[in-house]
Coordinates of C-alpha atoms in Angstrom, one line a residue:
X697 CA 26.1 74.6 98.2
X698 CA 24.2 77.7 97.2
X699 CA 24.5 80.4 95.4
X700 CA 23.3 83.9 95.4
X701 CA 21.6 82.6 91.4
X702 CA 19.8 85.3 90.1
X703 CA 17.1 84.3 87.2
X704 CA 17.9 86.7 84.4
X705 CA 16.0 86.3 81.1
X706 CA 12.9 84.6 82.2
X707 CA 15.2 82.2 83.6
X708 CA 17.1 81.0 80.4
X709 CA 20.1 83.0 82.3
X710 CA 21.5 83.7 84.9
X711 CA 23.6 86.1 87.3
X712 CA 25.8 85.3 90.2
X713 CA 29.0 87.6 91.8
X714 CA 31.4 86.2 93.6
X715 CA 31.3 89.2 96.0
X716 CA 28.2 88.4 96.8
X717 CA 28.8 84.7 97.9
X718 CA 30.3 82.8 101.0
X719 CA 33.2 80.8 100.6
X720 CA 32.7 77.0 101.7
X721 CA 34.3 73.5 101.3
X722 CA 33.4 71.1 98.9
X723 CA 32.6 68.6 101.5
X724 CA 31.3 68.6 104.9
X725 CA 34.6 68.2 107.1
X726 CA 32.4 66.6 110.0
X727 CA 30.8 64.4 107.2
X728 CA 33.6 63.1 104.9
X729 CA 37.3 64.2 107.4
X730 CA 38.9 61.5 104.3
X731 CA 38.3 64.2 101.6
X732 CA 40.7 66.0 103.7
X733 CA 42.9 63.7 104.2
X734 CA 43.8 64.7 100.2
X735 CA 45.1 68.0 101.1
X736 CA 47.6 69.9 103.0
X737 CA 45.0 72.2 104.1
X738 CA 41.3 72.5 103.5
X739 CA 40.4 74.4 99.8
X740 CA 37.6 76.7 100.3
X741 CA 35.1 77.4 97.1
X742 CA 32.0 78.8 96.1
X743 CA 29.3 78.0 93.4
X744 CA 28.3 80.0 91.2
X745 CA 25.4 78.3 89.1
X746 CA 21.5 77.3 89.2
X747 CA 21.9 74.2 91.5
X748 CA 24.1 71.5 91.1
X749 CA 22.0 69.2 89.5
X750 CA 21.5 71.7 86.1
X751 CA 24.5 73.8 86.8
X752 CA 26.6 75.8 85.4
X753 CA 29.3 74.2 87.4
X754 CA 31.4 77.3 87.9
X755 CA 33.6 77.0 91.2
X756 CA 35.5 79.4 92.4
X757 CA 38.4 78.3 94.6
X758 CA 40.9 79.4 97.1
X759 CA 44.1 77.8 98.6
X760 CA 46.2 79.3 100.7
X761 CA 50.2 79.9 100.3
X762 CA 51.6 76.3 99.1
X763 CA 48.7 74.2 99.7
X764 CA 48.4 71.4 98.1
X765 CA 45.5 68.6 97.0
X766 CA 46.8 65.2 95.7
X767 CA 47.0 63.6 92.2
X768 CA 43.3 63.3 90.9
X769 CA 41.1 63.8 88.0
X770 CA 37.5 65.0 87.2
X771 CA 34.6 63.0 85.6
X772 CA 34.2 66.1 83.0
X773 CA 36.3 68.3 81.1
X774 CA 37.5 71.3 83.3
X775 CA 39.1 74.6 83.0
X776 CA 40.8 76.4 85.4
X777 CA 41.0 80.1 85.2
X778 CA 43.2 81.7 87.4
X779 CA 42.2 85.0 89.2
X780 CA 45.0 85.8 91.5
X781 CA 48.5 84.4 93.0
X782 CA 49.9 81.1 91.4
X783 CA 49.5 77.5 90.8
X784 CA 51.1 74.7 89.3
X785 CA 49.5 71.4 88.8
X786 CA 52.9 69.6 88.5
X787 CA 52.7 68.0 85.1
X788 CA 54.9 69.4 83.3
X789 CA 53.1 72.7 81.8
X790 CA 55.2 74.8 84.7
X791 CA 53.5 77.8 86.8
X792 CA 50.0 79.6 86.2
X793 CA 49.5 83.0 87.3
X794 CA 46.6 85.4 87.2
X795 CA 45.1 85.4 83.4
X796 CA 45.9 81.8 82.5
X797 CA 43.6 79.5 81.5
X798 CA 44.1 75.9 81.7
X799 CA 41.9 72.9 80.6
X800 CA 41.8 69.2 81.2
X801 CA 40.1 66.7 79.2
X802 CA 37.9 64.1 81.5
X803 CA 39.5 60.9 83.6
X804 CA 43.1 62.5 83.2
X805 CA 44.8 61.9 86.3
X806 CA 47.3 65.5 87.3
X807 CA 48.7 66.7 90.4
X808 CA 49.3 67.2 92.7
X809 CA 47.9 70.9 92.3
X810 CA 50.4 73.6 94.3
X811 CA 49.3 76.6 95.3
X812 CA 52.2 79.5 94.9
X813 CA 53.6 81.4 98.1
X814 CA 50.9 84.3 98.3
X815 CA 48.6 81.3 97.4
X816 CA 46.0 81.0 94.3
X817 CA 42.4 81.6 93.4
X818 CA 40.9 80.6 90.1
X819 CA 37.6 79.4 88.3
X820 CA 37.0 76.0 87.7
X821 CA 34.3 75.3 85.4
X822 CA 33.1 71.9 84.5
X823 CA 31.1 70.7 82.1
X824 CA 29.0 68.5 84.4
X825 CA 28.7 67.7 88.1
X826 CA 32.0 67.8 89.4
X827 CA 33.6 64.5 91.1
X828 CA 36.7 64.3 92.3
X829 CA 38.7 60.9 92.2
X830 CA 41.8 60.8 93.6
X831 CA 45.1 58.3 92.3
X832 CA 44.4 56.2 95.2
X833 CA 41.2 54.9 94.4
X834 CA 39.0 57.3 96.7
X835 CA 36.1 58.7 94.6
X836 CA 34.5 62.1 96.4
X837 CA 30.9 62.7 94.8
X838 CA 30.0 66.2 95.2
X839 CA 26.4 66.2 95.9
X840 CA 25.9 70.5 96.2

């Protein structure tokens, strides 16, 4: 995964538009088709940091009308920050729509997320390298 980074700062900072960057799956499809096999359809995203070894781990992501990815949970705390459409993560804390923020606290298991009819793009911003380990046991390392 790369990013169009730009070193701001002396390279303490940084700068990266989502404009400016390609959307992309999280894994290889060729590589690892059983990622995929958690979904309805494939979830594209971006990322927005350094590299993915020093982040910032800031993913923007977009599903498409009603897709859904299966109950899972993240090795770090993550926030979701929706952007546009809808999503609910079907736990009980109902529908999200563009301005809501969401946050999760590490190894708590939700899902499965449900994109909205006109479908859903939000931020998701981790506070490490994000893994994704699904309910059934499968354990997706994102390696960038």
């Amino acid at each position: 995964m790369r990013s169009q980074f730009q070193p701001i700062m002396g390279g303490v900072g940084g700068r990266s538009r989502i404009d400016d960057n390609e959307w992309h799956y999280l894994a290889d499809p060729d590589e690892n088709p059983e990622f995929f096999e958690h979904m309805t359809k494939p979830v594209e995203i971006q990322f927005l940091g350094k590299n993915w070894e020093e982040g910032p781990w800031i993913m923007p992501n977009r599903f498409g009308p009603g897709v859904k990815a299966d109950r899972h949970a993240h090795n770090h705390a993550t926030i979701y920050y929706i952007t546009k459409g809808s999503m609910t993560f079907n736990d009980g804390s109902g529908w999200y729509h563009a301005g809501d923020l969401r946050w999760i606290e590490p190894f708590n298991e939700y899902g499965p997320e449900e994109a909205g009819p006109d479908g859903v793009e939000f931020l998701l911003v981790s506070a490490g390298p994000i893994d994704v380990l699904w309910e059934d046991g499968d354990h997706h390392i994102v390696k960038g």
